[in-house]
Coordinates of C-alpha atoms and ligand atoms in Angstrom, one line a residue:
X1 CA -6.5 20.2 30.7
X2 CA -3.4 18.3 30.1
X3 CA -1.2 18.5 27.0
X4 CA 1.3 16.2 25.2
X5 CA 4.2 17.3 23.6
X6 CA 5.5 16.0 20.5
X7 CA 9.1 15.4 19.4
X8 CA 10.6 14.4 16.1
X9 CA 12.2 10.9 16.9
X10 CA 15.2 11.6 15.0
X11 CA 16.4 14.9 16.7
X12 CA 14.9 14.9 19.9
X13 CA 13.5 18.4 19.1
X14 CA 10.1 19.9 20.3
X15 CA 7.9 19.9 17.3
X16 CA 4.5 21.2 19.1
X17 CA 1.8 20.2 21.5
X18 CA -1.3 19.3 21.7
X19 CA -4.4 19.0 24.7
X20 CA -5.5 15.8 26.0
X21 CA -9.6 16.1 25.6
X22 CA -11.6 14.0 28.1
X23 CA -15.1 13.0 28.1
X24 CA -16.9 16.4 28.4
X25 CA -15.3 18.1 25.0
X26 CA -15.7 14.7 23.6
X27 CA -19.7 15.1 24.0
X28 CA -19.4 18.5 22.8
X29 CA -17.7 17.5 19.5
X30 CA -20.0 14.5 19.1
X31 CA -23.1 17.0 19.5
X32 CA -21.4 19.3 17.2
X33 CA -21.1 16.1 14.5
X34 CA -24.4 15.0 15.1
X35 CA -25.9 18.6 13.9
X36 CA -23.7 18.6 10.8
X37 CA -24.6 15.4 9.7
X38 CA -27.7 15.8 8.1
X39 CA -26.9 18.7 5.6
X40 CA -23.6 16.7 4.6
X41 CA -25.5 13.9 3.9
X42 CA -28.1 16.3 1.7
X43 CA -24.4 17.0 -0.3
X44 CA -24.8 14.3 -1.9
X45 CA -22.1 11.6 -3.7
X46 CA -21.5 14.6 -6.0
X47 CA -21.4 17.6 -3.5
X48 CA -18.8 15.6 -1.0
X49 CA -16.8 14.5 -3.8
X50 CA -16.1 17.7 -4.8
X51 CA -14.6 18.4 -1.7
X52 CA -12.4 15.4 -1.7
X53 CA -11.1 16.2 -5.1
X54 CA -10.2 20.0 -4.0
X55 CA -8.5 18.5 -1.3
X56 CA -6.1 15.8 -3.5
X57 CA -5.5 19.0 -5.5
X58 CA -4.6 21.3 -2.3
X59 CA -2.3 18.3 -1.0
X60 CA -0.1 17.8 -4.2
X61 CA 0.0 21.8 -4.4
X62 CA 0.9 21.3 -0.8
X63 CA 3.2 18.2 -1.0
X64 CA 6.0 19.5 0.6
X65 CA 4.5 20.9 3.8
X66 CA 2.4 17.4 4.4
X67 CA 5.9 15.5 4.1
X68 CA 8.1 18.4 6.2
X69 CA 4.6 17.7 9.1
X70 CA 5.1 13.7 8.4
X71 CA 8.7 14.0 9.0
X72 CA 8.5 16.5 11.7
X73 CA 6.4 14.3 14.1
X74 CA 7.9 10.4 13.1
X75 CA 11.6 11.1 12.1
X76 CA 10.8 8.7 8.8
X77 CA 12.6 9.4 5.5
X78 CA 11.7 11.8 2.7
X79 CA 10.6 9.1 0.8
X80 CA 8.6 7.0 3.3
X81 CA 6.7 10.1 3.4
X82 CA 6.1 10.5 0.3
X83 CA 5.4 7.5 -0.9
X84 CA 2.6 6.7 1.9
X85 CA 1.7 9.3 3.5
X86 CA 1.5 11.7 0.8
X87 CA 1.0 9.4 -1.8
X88 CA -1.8 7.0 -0.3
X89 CA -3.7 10.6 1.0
X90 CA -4.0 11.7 -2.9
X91 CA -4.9 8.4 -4.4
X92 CA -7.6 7.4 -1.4
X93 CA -9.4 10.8 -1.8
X94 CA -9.6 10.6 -5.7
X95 CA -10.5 7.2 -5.4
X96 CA -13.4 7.1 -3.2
X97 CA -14.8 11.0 -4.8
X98 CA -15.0 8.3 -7.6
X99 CA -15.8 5.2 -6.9
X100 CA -18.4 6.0 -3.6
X101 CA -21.3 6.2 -5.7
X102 CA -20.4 2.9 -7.7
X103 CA -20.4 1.3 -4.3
X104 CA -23.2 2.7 -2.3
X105 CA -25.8 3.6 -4.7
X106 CA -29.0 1.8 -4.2
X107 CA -29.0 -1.8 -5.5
X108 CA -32.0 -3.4 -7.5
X109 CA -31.7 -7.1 -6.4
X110 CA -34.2 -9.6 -8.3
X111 CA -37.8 -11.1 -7.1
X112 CA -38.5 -13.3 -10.4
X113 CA -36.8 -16.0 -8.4
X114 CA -38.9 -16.3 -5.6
X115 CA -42.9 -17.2 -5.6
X116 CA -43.1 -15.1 -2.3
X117 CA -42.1 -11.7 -3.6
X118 CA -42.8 -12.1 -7.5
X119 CA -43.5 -9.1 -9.0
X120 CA -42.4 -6.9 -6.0
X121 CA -39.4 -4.0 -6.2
X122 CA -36.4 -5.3 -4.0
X123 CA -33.6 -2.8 -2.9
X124 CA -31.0 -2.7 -0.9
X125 CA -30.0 0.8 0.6
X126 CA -26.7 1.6 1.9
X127 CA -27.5 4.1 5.1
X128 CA -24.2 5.9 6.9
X129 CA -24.1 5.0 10.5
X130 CA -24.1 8.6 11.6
X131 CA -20.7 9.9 13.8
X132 CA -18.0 7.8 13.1
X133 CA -14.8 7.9 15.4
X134 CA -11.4 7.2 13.7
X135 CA -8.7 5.9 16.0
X136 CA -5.3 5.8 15.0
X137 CA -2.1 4.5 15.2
X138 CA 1.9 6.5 15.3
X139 CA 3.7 4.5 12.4
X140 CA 1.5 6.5 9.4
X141 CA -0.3 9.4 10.9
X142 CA -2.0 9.8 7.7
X143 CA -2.7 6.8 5.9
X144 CA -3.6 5.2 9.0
X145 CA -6.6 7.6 10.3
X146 CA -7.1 10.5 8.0
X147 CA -7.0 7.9 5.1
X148 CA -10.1 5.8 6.9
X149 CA -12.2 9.5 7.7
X150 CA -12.1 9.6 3.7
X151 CA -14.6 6.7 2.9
X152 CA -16.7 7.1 6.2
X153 CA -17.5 10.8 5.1
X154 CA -17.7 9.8 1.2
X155 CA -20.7 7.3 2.8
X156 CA -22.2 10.1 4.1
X157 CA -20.8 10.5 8.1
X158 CA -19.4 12.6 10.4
X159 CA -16.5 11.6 11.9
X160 CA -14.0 12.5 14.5
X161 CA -10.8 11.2 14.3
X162 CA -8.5 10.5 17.4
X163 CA -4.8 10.0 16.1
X164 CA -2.0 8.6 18.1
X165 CA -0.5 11.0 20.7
X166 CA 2.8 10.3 19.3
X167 CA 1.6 12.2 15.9
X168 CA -1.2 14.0 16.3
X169 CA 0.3 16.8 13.8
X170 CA -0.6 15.7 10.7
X171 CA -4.2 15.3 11.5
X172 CA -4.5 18.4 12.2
X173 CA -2.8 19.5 9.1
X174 CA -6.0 17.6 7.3
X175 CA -8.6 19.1 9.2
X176 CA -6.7 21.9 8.2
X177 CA -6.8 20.9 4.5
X178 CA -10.8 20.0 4.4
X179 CA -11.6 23.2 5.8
X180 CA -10.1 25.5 3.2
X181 CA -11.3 23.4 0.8
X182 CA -14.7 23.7 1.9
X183 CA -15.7 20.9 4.3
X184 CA -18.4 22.1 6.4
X185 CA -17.9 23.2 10.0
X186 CA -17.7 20.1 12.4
X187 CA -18.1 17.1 9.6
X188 CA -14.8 16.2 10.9
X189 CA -12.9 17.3 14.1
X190 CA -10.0 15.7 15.5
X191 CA -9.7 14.9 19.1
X192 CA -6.3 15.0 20.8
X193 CA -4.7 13.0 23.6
X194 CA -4.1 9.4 24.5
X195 CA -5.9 6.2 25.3
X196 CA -8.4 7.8 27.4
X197 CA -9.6 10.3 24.6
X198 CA -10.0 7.0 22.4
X199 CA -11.8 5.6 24.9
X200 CA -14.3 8.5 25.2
X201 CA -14.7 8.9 21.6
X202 CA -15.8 4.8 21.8
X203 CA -18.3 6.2 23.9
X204 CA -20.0 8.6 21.8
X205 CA -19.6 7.1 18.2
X206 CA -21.9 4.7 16.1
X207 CA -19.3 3.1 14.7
X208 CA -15.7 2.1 15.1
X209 CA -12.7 2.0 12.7
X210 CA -9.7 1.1 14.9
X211 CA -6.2 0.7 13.7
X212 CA -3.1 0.1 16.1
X213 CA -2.0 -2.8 18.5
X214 CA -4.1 -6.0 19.2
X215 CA -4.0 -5.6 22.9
X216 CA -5.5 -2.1 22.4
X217 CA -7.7 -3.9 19.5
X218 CA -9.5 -6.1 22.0
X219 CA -10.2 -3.4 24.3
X220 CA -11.7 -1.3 21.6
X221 CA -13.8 -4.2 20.2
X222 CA -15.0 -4.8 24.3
X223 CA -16.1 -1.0 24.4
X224 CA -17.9 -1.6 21.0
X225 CA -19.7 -4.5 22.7
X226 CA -21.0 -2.8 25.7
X227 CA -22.7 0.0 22.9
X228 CA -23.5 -2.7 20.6
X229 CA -22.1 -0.7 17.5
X230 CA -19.9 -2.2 14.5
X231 CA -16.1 -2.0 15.2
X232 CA -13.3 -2.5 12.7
X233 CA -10.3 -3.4 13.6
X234 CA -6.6 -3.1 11.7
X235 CA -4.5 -4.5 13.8
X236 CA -0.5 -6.1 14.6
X237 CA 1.0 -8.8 11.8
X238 CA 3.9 -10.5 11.5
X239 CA 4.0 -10.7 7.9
X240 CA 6.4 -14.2 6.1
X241 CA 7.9 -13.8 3.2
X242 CA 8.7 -17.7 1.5
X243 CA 11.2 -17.6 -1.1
X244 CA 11.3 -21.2 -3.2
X245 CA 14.3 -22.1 -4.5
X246 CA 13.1 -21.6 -8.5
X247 CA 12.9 -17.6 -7.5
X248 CA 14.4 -14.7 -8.8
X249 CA 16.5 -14.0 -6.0
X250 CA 18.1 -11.1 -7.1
X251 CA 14.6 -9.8 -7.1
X252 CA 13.5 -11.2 -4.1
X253 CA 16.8 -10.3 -2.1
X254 CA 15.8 -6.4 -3.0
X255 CA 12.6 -6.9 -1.9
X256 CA 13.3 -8.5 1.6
X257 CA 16.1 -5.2 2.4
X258 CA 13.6 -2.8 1.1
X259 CA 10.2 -4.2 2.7
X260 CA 11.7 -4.9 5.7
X261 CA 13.3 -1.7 6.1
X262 CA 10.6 1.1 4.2
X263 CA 9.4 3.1 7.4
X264 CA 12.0 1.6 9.3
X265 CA 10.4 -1.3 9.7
X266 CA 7.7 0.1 11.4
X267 CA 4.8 -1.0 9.3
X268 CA 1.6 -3.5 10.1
X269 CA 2.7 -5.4 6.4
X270 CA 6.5 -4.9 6.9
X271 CA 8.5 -8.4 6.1
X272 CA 9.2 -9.7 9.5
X273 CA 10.0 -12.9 8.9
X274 CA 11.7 -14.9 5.9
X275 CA 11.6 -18.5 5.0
X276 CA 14.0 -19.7 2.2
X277 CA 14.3 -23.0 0.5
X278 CA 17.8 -24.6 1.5
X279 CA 19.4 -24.2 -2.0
X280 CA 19.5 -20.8 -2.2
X281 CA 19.5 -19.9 1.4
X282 CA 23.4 -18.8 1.2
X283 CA 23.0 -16.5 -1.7
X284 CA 19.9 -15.0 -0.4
X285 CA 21.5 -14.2 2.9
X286 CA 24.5 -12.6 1.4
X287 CA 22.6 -10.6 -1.1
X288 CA 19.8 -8.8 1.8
X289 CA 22.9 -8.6 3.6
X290 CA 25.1 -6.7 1.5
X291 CA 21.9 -4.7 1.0
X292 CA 21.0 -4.1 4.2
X293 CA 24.9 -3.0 4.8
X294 CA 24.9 0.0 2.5
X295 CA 21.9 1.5 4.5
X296 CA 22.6 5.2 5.4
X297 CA 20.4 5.9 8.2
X298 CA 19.9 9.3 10.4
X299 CA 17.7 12.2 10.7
X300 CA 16.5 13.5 7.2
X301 CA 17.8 16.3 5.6
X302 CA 15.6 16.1 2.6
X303 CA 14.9 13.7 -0.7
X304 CA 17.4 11.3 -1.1
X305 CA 19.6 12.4 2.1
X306 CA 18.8 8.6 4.3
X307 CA 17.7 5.4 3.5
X308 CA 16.0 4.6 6.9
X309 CA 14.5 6.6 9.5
X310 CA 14.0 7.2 13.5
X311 CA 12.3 4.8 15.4
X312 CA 9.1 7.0 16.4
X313 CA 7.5 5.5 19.2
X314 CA 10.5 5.2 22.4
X315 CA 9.0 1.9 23.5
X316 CA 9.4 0.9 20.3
X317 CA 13.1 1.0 20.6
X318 CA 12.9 -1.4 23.6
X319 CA 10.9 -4.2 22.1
X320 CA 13.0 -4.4 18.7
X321 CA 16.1 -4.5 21.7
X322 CA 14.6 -7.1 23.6
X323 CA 13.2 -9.3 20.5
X324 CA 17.3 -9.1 19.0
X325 CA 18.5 -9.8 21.8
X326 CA 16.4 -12.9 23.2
X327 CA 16.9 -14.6 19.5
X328 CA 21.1 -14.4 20.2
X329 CA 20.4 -15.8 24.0
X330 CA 19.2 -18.3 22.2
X331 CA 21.5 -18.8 19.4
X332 CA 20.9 -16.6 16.3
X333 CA 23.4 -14.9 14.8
X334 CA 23.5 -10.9 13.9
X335 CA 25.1 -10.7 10.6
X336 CA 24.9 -6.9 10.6
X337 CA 23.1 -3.9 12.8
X338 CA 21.9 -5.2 16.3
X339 CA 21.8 -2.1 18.5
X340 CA 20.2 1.1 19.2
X341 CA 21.4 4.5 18.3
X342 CA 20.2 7.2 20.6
X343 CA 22.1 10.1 20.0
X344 CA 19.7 13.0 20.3
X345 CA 17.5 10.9 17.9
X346 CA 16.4 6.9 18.4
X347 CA 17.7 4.3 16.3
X348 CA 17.7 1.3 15.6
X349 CA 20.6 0.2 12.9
X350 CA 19.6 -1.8 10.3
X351 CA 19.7 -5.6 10.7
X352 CA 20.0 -9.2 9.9
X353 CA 19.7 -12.0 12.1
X354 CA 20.2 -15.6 11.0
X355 CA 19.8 -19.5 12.6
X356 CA 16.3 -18.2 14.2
X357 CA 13.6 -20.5 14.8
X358 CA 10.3 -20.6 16.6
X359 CA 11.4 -20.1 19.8
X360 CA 12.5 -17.0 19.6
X361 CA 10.0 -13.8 20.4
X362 CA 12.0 -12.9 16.8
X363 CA 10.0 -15.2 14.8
X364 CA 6.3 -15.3 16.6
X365 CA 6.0 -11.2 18.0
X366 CA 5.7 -8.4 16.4
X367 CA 9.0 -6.6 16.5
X368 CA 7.5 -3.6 14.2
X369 CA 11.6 -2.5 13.6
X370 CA 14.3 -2.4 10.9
X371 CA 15.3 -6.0 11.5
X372 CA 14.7 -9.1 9.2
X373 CA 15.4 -12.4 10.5
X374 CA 16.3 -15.0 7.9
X375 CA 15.2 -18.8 8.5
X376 CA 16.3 -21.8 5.9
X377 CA 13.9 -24.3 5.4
X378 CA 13.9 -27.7 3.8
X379 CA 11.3 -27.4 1.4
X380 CA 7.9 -25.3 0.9
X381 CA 5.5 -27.2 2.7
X382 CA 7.8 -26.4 5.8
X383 CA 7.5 -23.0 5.1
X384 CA 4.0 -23.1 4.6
X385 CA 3.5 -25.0 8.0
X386 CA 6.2 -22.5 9.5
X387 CA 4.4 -19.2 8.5
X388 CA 1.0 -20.8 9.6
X389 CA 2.1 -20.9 12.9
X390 CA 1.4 -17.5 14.4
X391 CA -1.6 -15.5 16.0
X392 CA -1.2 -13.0 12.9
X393 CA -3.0 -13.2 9.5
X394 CA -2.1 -10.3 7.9
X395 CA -0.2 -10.6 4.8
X396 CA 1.9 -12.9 3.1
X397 CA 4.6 -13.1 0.4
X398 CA 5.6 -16.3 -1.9
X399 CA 8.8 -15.4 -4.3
X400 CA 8.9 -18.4 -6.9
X401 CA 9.5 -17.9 -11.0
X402 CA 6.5 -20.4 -11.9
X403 CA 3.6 -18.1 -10.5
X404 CA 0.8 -20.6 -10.4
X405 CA 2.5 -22.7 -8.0
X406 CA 2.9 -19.7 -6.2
X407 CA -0.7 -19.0 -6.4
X408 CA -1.3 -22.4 -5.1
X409 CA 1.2 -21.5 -2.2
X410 CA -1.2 -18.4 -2.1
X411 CA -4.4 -19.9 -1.1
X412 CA -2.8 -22.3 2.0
X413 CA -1.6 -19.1 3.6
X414 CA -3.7 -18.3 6.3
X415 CA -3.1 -14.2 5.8
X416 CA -5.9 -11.3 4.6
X417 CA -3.8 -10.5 1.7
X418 CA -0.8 -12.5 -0.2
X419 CA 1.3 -11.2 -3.1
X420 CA 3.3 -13.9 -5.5
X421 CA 6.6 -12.1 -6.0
X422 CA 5.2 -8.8 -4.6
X423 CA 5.6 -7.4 -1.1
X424 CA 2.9 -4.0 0.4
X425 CA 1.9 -2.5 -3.5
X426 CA -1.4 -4.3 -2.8
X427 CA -2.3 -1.6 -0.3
X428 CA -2.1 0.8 -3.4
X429 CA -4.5 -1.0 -5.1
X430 CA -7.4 0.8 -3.6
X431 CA -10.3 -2.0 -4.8
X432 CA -8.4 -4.8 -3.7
X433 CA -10.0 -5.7 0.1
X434 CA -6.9 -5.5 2.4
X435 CA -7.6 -6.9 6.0
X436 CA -6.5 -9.4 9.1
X437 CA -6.9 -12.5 9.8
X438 CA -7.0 -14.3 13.0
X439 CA -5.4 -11.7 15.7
X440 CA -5.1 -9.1 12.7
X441 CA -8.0 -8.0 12.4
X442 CA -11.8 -7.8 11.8
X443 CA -13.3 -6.3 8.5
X444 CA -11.4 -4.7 6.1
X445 CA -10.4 -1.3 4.6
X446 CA -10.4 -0.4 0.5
X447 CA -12.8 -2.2 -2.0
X448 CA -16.6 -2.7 -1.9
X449 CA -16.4 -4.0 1.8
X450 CA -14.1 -1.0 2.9
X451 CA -16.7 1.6 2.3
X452 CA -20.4 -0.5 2.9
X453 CA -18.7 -1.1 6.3
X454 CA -19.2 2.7 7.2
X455 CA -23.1 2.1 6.3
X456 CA -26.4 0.5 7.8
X457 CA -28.1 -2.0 5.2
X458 CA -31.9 -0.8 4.8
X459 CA -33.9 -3.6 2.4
X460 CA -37.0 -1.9 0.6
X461 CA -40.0 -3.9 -0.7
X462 CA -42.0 -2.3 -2.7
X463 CA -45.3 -3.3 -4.0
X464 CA -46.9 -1.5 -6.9
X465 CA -50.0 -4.1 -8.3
X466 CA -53.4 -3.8 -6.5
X467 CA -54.7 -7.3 -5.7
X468 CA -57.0 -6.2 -3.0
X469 CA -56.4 -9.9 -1.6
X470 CA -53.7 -12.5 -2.6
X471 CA -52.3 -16.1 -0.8
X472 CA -50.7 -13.7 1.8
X473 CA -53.8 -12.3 3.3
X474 CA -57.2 -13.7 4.0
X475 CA -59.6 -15.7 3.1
X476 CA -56.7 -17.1 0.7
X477 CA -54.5 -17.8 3.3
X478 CA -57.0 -20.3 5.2
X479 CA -56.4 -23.3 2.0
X480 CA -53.5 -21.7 0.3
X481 CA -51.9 -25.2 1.2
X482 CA -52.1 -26.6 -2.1
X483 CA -51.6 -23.9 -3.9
X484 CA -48.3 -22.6 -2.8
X485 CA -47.3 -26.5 -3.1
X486 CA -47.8 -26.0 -7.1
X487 CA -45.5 -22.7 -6.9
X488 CA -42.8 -24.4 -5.3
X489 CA -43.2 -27.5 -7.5
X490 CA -43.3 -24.8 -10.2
X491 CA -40.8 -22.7 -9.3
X492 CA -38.2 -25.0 -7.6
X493 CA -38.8 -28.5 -8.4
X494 CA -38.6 -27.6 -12.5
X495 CA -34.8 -28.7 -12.4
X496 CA -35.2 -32.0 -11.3
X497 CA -38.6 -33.4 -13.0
X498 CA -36.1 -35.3 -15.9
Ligands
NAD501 P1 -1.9 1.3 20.1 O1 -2.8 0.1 20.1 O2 -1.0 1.4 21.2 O3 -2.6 2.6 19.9 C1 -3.5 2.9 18.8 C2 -4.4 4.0 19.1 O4 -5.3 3.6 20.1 C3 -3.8 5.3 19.7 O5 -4.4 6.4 19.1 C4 -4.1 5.2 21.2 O6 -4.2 6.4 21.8 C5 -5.5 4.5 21.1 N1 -5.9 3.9 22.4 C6 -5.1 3.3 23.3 N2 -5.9 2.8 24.3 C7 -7.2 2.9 23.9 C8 -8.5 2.5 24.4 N3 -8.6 1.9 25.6 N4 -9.6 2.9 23.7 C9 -9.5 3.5 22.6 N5 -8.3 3.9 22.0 C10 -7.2 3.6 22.7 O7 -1.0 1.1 18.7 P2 0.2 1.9 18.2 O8 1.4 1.5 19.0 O9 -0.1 3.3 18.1 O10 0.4 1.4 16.7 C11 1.2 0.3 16.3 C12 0.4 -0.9 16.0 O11 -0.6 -0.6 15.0 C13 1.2 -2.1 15.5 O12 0.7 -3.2 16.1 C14 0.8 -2.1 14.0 O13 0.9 -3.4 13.4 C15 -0.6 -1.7 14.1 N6 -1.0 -1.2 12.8 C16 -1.9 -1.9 12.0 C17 -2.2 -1.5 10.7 C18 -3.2 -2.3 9.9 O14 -3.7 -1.8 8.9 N7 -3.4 -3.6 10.2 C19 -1.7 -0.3 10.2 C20 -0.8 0.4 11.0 C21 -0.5 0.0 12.3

């Protein structure tokens, strides 16, 4: 069996490795799931909660040996780890201990409405799928993986979670985590190696949640096909940020440096892209800049020691290159940053680029880096128009002081999610649906949908009265004609008699 090592981006050192599992231990594990199911399911709302909440107490009693794992394997800061990693673990498994049974408990839905069903019990039945498989991405090995396992076992699966190859660490450090806290053997296992262990995990799962690259999002959606199973998908963005001209800009500035640079840019609802209205354009600029300037970046040496991190993934480092350096070819400006760093660690400085438009890779790909390009425009609707134009739907950002015109602005933004002088706090907000459009995404994590996704539909009908025969069954049936045309009249045509 093969094995991949992983490094920490931001030293170059050695961290651990981990096996590459094919198809054969992949049928294993599923098998393994498949037994385990049914007596977690028998747990109950109550009895799997339990052992979320043990584990959101064993992770803040644990905090610092989840962040030193997150750091270890991604080269991010002290605080990016924190914040998300840490942070969105303990929130999401408190959240959905809580909140599972409010979303998946049988629903009574009403038959008074209907002349064909009057009378009868209606429920709707939320059924998990069975063996879920996880796939995630590198840029948050928790939040991104481990954070979806938490409402598809709250539902009542199994699941096996394949994380990126690039940090499979800190999934381990869960499984880790769930079994001292009492998760029973095999209700989740996590499945090292690359594409081809995703790929086999496709294979053997009833269901699909998927987060990571679009390219690899179609594949994963074409595997899903072939099995006919439900597939979720989290995928790329290339999130705009519109400031109007009636905006705090002080406010705004702080928020384009810091969005744009949390995680070192590395994050699916970073800002990529900013539009701002011509008259405060030059102040904007100068304020990100000056921002953006006073960065300290390098490897961390605990809280507080950097202000951005490694670049995690080496390819990585390439495309933010190439994306820089095609918007200057083609006459952008670099106002600070602009190159790599590999010194032991990889880099990328912290940067602004200016005079970009459309045709630049800059402004249309996903660069996924610590590098916000700045765009004047001559009024919102070209904005609006402007960040419209791309593949991605992911998020959105509108920065004006008179918040229901940036509401309005809201609603023409063809993005899952959109925050009026906000930027990525929406993702804490665990019952607020957060999901792509267009080449973003299909479905949605958090909220009602971002658990019922994990779960079959069953609808029960339930008669209780003992007519031995009624309109539905013989002899009735043969001239019910009339009949049923005074329910409807009855029943539907009430409304419009006057
Ligand atoms: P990726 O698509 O290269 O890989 C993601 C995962 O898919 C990895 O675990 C990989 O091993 C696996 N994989 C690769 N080929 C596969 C196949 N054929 N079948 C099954 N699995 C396969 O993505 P990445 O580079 O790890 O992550 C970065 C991307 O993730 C960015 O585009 C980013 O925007 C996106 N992302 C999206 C969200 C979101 O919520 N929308 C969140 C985080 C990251």
């Amino acid at each position: 069996m093969s094995t991949i090592q992983v490094d920490n981006p931001a030293t170059g050192e050695i961290v651990g490795s981990v096996p590459v599992l094919g198809s054969e231990q992949l049928s294993v594990m599923a098998a393994r799931a498949r037994a385990a199911q049914p007596g977690w399911l028998e747990l109950g709302f109550k009895g799997r909660g339990a052992i979320m909440s043990r584990a959101q107490k064993w992770m803040l009693d644990n905090a610092e040996r989840v962040i030193q794992t997150v750091i270890s394997e991604t080269g991010k800061t002290y605080e990016d780890a924190q914040l998300t990693d840490l942070g969105y673990a303990v929130m999401a498994l408190g959240f959905w201990a809580k909140e599972a049974p409010k979303y998946l408990s049988d629903e009574r839905v009403p038959s008074w409405n209907n002349p064909a069903v009057v009378g009868r019990k209606l429920i709707v039945r939320y059924a998990p799928h069975g063996l879920v498989g996880v796939i995630g991405p590198w840029n948050f090995p928790i939040v991104n993986g481990f954070g979806d396992c938490i409402p598809a076992m709250m539902a009542g699966n199994v699941v096996i979670l394949k994380p990126s190859e690039v940090t499979p660490l800190s999934s381990l450090l869960m499984l880790e985590m769930l079994s001292e806290c009492g998760l029973p053997a095999d209700v989740m296992q996590v499945a090292t190696g690359d594409g081809s262990t995703g790929a086999a995990l496709i294979a053997e799962s009833d269901c699909v949640m998927f987060t990571g690259s679009t390219r690899t999002g179609r594949a994963v959606m074409k595997a899903a096909a072939e099995k006919l199973i439900p597939c979720y998908l989290e995928l790329g963005g290339k999130d705009p940020m519109l400031v109007c001209a009636d905006a705090d800009i002080g406010r705004a500035a702080n928020a384009a440096a810091y969005w744009s640079m949390n995680n070192a840019g590395q994050v699916c609802i970073s800002v990529e892209r900013v539009y701002v209205e011509a008259p405060v354009y030059d102040q904007f600029v100068q304020l990100v800049t000056a921002n953006i300037e006073s960065l300290r970046q390098g490897a961390p040496d605990g809280a507080g020691s950097v202000d951005v991190g490694a670049v995690i993934f080496p390819p990585q480092l390439e495309i933010v290159d190439a994306h820089v350096k095609d918007a200057v070819a083609k006459g952008a400006r670099v106002l600070t940053g602009g190159h790599s760093k590999v010194d032991g660690g990889r880099f990328y400085e912290p940067t602004v680029v200016v005079d970009v438009d459309h045709t630049m890779d800059l402004m249309r790909e996903e660069t996924f880096g610590p590098v916000v390009p700045i765009m004047k425009i001559a009024d919102i609707e070209q904005g609006v128009r402007l960040a419209n134009d791309s593949p991605y739907g992911l998020q959105a950002s509108v920065w004006t002081k008179d918040t229901a015109h940036g509401e309005a602005i809201a609603r023409r933004l063809e993005a899952g999610a959109v925050c009026v002088n906000d930027v990525q706090v929406n993702y804490q907000a665990l019952n607020l649906p957060m999901g792509g459009w267009k080449s973003s995404g299909i479905g949605s994590r958090h909220g009602a949908g971002g658990i019922r996704k994990y779960c079959k539909t069953q609808s029960l009908l339930i008669t209780s009265f003992g007519f031995k025969r009624e309109i539905f069954m013989f002899p009735y049936a043969r001239g019910r004609t009339m009949l049923l045309q005074r329910f409807y009249k009855f029943f539907y045509g009430r409304g419009k008699r006057g």
